[in-house]
Short mmCIF file of C-alpha atoms in Angstrom, two decimals:
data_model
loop_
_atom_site.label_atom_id
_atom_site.label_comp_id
_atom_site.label_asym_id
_atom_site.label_seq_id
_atom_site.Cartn_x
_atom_site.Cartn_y
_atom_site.Cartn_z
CA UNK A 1 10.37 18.11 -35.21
CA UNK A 2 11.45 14.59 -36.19
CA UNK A 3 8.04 13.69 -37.19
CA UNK A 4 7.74 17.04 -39.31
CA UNK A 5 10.66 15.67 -41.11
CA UNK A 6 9.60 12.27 -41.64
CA UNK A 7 5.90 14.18 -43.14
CA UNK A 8 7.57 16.33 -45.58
CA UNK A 9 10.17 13.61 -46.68
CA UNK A 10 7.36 11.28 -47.29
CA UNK A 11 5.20 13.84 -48.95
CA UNK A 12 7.95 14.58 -51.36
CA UNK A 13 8.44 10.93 -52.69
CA UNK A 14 7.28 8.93 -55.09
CA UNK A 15 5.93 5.20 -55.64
CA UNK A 16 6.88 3.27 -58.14
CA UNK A 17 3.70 0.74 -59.05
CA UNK A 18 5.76 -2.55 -59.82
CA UNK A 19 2.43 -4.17 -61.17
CA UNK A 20 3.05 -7.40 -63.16
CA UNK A 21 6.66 -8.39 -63.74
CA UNK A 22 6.15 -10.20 -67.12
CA UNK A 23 7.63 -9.26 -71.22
CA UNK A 24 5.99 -6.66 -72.72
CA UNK A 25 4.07 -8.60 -74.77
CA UNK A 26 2.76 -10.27 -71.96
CA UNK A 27 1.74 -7.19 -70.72
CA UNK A 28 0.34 -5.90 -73.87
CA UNK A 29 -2.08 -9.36 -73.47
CA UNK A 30 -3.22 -8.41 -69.50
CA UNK A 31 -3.53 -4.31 -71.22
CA UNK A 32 -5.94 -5.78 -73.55
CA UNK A 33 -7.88 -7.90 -70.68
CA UNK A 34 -8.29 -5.30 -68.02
CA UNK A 35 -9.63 -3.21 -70.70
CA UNK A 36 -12.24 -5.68 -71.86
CA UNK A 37 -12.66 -6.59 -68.14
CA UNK A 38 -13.45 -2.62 -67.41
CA UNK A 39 -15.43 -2.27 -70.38
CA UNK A 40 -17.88 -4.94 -68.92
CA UNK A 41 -17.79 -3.78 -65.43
CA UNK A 42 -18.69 0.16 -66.81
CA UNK A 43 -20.99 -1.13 -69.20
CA UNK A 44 -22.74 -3.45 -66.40
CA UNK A 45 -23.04 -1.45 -63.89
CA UNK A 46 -24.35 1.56 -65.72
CA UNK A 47 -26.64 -0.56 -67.32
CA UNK A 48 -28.20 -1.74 -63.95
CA UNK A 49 -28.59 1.74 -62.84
CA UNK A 50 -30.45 2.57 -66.40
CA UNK A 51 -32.75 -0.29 -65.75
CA UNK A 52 -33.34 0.29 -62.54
CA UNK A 53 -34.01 4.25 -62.79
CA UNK A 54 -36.56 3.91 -65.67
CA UNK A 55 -38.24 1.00 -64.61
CA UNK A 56 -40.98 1.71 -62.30
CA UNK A 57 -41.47 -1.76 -61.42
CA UNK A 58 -37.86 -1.82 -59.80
CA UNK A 59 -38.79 1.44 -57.72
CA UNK A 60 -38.44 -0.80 -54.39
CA UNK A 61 -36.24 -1.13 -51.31
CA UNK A 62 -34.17 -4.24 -52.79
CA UNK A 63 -33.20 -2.57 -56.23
CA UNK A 64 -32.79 0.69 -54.51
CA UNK A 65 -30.02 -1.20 -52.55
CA UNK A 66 -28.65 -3.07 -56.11
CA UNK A 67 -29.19 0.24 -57.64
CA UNK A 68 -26.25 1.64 -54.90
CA UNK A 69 -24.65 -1.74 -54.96
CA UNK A 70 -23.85 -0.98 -58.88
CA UNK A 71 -22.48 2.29 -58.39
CA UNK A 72 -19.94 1.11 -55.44
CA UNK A 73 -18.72 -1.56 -58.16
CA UNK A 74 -18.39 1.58 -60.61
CA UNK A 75 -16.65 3.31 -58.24
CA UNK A 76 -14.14 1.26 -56.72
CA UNK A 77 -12.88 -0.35 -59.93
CA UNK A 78 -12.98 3.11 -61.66
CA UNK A 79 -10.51 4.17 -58.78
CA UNK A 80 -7.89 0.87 -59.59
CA UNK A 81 -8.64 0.21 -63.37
CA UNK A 82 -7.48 3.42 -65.38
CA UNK A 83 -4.02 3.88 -63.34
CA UNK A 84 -3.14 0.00 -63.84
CA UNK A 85 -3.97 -0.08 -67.23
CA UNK A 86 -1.85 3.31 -67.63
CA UNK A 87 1.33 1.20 -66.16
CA UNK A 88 1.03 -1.24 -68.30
CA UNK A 89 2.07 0.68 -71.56
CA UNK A 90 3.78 3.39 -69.65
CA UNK A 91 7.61 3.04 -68.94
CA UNK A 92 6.64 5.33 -65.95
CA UNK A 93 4.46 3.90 -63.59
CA UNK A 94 5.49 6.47 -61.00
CA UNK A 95 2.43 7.41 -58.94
CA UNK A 96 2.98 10.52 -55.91
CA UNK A 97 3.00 10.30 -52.48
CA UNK A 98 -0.85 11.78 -52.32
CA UNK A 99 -2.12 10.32 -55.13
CA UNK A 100 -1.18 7.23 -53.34
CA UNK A 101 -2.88 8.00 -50.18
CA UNK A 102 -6.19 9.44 -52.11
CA UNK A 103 -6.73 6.50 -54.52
CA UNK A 104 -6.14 4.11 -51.43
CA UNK A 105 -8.53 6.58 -49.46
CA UNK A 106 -11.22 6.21 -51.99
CA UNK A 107 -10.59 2.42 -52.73
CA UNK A 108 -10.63 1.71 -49.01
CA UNK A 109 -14.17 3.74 -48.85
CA UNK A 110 -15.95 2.06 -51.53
CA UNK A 111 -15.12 -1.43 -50.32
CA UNK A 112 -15.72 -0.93 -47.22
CA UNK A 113 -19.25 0.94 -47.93
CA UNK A 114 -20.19 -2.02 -49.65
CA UNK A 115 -19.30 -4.87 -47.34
CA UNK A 116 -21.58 -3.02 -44.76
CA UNK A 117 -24.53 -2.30 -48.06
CA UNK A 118 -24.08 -6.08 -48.33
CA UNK A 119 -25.61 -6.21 -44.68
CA UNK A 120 -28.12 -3.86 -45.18
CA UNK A 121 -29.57 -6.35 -48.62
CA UNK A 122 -29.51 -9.42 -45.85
CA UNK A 123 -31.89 -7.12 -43.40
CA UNK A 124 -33.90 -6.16 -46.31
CA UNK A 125 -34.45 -10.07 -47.26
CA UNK A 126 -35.30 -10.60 -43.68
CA UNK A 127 -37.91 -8.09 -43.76
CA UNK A 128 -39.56 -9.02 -46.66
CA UNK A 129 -39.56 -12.63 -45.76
CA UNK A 130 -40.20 -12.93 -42.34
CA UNK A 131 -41.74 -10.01 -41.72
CA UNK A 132 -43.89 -9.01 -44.85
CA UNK A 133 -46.74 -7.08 -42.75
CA UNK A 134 -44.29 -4.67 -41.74
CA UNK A 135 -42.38 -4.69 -44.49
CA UNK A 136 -43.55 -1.07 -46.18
CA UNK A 137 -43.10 -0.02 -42.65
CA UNK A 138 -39.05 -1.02 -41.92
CA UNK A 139 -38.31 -0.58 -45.36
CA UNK A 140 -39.38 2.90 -45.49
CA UNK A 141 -37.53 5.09 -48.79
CA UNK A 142 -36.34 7.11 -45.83
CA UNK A 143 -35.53 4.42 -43.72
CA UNK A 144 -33.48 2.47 -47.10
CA UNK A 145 -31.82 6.27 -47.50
CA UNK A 146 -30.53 6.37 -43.80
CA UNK A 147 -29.18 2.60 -43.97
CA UNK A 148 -27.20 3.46 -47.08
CA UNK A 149 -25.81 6.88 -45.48
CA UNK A 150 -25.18 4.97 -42.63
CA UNK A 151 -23.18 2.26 -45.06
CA UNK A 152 -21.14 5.34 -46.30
CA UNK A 153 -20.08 6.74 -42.79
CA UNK A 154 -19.09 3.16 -41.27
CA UNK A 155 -17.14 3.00 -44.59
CA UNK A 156 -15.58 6.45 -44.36
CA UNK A 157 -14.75 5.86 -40.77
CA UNK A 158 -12.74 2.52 -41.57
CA UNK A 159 -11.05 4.49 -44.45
CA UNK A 160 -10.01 7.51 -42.60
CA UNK A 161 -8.62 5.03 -39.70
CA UNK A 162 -6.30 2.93 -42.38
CA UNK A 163 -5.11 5.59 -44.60
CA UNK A 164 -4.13 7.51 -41.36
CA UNK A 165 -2.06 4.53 -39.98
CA UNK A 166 -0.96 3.68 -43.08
CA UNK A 167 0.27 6.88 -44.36
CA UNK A 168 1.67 7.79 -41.26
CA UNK A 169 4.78 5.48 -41.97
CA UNK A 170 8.31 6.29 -42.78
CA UNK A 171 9.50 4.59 -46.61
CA UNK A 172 12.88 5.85 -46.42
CA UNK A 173 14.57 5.37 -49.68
CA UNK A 174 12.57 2.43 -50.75
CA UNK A 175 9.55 3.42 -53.34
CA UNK A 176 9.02 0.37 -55.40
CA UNK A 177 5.54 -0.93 -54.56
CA UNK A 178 4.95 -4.63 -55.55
CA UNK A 179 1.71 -3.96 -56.64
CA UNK A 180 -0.41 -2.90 -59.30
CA UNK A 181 -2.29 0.10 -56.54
CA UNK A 182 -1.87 1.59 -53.75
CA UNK A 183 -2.55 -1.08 -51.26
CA UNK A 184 -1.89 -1.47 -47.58
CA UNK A 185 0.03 -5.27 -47.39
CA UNK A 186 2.34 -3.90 -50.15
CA UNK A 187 2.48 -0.55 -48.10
CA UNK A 188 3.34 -2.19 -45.10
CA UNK A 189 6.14 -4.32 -46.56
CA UNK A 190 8.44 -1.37 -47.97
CA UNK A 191 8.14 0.61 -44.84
CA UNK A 192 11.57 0.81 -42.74
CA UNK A 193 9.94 1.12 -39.28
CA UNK A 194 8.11 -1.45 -37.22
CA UNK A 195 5.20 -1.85 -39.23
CA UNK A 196 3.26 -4.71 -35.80
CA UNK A 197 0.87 -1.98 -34.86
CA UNK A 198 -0.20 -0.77 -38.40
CA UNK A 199 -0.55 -4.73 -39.40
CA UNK A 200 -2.60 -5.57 -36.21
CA UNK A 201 -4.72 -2.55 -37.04
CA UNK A 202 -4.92 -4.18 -40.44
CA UNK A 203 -6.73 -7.11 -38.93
CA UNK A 204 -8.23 -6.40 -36.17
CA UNK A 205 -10.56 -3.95 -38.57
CA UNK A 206 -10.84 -6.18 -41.24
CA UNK A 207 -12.31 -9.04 -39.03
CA UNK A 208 -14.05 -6.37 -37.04
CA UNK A 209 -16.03 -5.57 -40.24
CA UNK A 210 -16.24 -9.23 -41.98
CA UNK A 211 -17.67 -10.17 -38.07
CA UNK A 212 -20.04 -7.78 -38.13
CA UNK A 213 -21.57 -7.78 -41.81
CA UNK A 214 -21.27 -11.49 -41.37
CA UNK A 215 -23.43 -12.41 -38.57
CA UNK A 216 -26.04 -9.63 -39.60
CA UNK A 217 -26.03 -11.86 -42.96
CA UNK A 218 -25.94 -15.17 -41.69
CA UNK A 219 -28.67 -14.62 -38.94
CA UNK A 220 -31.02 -13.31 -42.01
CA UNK A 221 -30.62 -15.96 -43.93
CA UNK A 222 -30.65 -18.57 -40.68
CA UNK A 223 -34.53 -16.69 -40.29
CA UNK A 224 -34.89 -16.66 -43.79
CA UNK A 225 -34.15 -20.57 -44.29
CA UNK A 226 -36.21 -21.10 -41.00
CA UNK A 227 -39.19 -18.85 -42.63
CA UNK A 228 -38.93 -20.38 -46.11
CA UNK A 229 -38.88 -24.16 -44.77
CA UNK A 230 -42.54 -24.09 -43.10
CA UNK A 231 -43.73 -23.10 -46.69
CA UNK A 232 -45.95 -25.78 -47.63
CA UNK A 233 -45.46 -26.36 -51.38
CA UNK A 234 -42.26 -26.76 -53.42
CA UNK A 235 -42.91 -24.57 -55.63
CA UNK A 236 -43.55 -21.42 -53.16
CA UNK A 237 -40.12 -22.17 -51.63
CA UNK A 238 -38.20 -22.16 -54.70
CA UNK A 239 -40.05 -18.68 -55.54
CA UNK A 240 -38.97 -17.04 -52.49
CA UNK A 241 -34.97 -18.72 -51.86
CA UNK A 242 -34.61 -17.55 -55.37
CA UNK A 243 -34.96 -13.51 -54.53
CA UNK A 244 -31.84 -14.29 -52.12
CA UNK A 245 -29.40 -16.63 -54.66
CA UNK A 246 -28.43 -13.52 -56.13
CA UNK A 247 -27.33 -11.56 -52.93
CA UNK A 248 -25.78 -15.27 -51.89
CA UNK A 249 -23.65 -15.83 -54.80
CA UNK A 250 -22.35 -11.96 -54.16
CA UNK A 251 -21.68 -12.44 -50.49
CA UNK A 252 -20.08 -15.25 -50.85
CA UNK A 253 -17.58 -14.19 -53.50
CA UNK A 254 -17.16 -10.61 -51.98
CA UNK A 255 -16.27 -12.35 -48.39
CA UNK A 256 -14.14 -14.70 -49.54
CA UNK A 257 -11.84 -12.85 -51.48
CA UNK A 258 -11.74 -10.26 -48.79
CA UNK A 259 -11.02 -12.71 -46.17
CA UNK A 260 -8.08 -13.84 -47.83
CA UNK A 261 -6.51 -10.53 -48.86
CA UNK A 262 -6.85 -8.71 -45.52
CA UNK A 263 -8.03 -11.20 -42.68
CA UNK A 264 -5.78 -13.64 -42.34
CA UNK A 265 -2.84 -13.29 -40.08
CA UNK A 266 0.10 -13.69 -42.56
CA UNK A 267 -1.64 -11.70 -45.30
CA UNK A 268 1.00 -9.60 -46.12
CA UNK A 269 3.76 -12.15 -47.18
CA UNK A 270 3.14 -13.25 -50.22
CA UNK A 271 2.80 -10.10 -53.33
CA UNK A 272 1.74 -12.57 -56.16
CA UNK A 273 -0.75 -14.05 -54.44
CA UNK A 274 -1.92 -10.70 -52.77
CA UNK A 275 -1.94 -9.42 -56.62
CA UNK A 276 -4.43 -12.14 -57.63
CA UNK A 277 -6.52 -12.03 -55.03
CA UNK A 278 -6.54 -8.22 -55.69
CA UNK A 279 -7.34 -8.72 -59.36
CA UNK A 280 -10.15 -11.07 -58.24
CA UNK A 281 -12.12 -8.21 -55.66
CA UNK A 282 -11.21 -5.29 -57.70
CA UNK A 283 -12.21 -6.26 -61.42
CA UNK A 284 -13.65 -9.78 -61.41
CA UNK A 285 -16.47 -9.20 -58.99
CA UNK A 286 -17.27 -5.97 -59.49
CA UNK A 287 -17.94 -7.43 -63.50
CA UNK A 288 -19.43 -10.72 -62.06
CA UNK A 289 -22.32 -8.90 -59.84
CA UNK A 290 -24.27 -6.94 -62.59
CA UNK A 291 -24.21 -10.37 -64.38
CA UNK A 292 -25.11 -12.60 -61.19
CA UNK A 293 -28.59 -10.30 -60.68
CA UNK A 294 -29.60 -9.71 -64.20
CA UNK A 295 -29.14 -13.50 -65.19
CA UNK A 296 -30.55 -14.97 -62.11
CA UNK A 297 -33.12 -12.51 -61.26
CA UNK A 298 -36.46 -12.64 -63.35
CA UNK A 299 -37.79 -9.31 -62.51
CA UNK A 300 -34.37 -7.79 -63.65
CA UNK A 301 -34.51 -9.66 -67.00
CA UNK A 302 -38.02 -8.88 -68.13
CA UNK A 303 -36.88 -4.95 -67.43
CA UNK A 304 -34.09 -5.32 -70.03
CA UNK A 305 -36.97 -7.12 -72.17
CA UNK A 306 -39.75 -4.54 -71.85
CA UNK A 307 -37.02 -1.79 -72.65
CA UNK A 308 -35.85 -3.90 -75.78
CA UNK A 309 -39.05 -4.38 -77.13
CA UNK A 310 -40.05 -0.80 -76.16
CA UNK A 311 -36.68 0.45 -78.23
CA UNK A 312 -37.80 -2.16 -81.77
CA UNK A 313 -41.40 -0.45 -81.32
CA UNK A 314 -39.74 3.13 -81.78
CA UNK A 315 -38.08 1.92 -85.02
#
């Protein structure tokens, strides 16, 4: 009965989305740069599906996976980006008790997906280079299909386990989030009940995930590195590291911002530097990896190319 109570009080509350606590002209400035920031990321993203749909060339396993990689980045900063930019002109930045949960449900999902796609572009290197005879085998399009399901379910799952715990705390009387989303250190923090078990589920999935993904990336790349070394000439080696400096670059900054936010023991103390480090995986990388493949990745920039010329031909 108790816990019917606690449900129904929580239900019925609202959060108040504290965002950043600067003048309003300041926050007329950070309106204007999330809103150039989304622009890019929608922009980017959609443009790498575009390129990737009508270009033939691109009809294989590793832009299928970029191709899904783009959308995630869509997805996950369309879920953060319009309410924070709503807040910042808005006097109410109230958000309810379900939209809470949902747009942390969804956020949760979409990162998470992607961490574990992340892992499935290291295999896919691995196949290609050390294992190029078999390649068209392993990397079958129903094969690529069930590894990106399988992405979205091992996402899903982690996302149905933290908005459960999360959700399934008491706020009492305090609503104002320090935050500019719906985020689980910021949730933790203004609950009034011992929060241990909900923080050391916070971890102990987090690592569980960065562990996994991890090791599946870094033993790729330790056979890819051993595979790529016995190449005899310079030039052949350079060719083939080059198709993973891309998928690198993203790892690397995907990781490491997500190791900081949710993986460290400690995490949760600090809201301005939690709100950074937010700002960094939510709208900085998702902008950043349309940018990292098309400008380092030749076969991506002769697309754009033959569909520019293609379009001055027309006219």
């Amino acid at each position: 009965m108790k816990n019917e109570l606690n449900k129904n009080y929580s239900e019925g509350m609202e959060f108040i989305l504290l965002g950043f606590r600067t003048s309003p002209d300041v926050q007329i400035l950070l309106f204007s740069l999330f809103l150039l920031i989304y622009m890019v990321i929608v922009v980017g993203n959609i443009s790498m599906l575009v390129v990737i749909k009508i270009n033939s060339r691109l009809h294989t396993p590793m832009y299928f996976f970029l191709r899904n990689l783009s959308y995630l980045d869509l997805c996950y900063s369309s879920v953060i980006a319009p309410q924070t930019l709503a807040t910042f002109l808005s006097k109410d930045k109230r958000i309810s008790y379900n939209g809470c949960a949902t747009q942390f449900f969804f956020f949760a999902l979409f990162v998470g997906t992607e961490g574990f796609l992340l892992a499935v572009m290291a295999y896919d290197r691995i196949s290609a280079i050390c294992s190029p005879f078999l390649y068209a085998v392993r990397m079958s399009q129903q094969a690529n299909v069930r590894l990106v399901i399988a992405s979205y379910i091992c996402g899903c799952i982690n996302s149905m386990i933290q908005t459960g715990f999360t959700f399934s705390l008491r706020f009492c009387g305090e609503n104002r989030l320090d935050h500019f989303f719906c985020d689980v250190p910021a949730l933790i923090k203004i609950s009034c009940v011992d929060t241990l078990v909900n923080e050391i589920v916070l971890f102990i999935l987090s690592a569980l995930i960065i562990i996994t993904t991890t090791t599946v990336i870094l033993v790729s790349y330790a056979c890819i590195l051993s595979t790529v070394l016995k190449i005899p000439s310079t030039h052949g080696r350079s060719k083939t590291f080059s198709t993973c400096s891309s998928h690198i670059t993203v790892v690397s900054l995907f990781y490491g911002t997500v190791f900081f936010m949710y993986a460290q023991p400690g995490a949760i103390s600090s809201p301005e530097k939690n709100k950074i480090i937010a700002v960094f995986y939510t709208l900085i990388i998702p902008m950043l990896n349309p940018l990292i493949y098309s400008l380092r990745n030749r076969e991506v920039k002769n697309a754009v190319k033959r569909i520019l010329l293609r379009k001055k031909s027309f006219h």
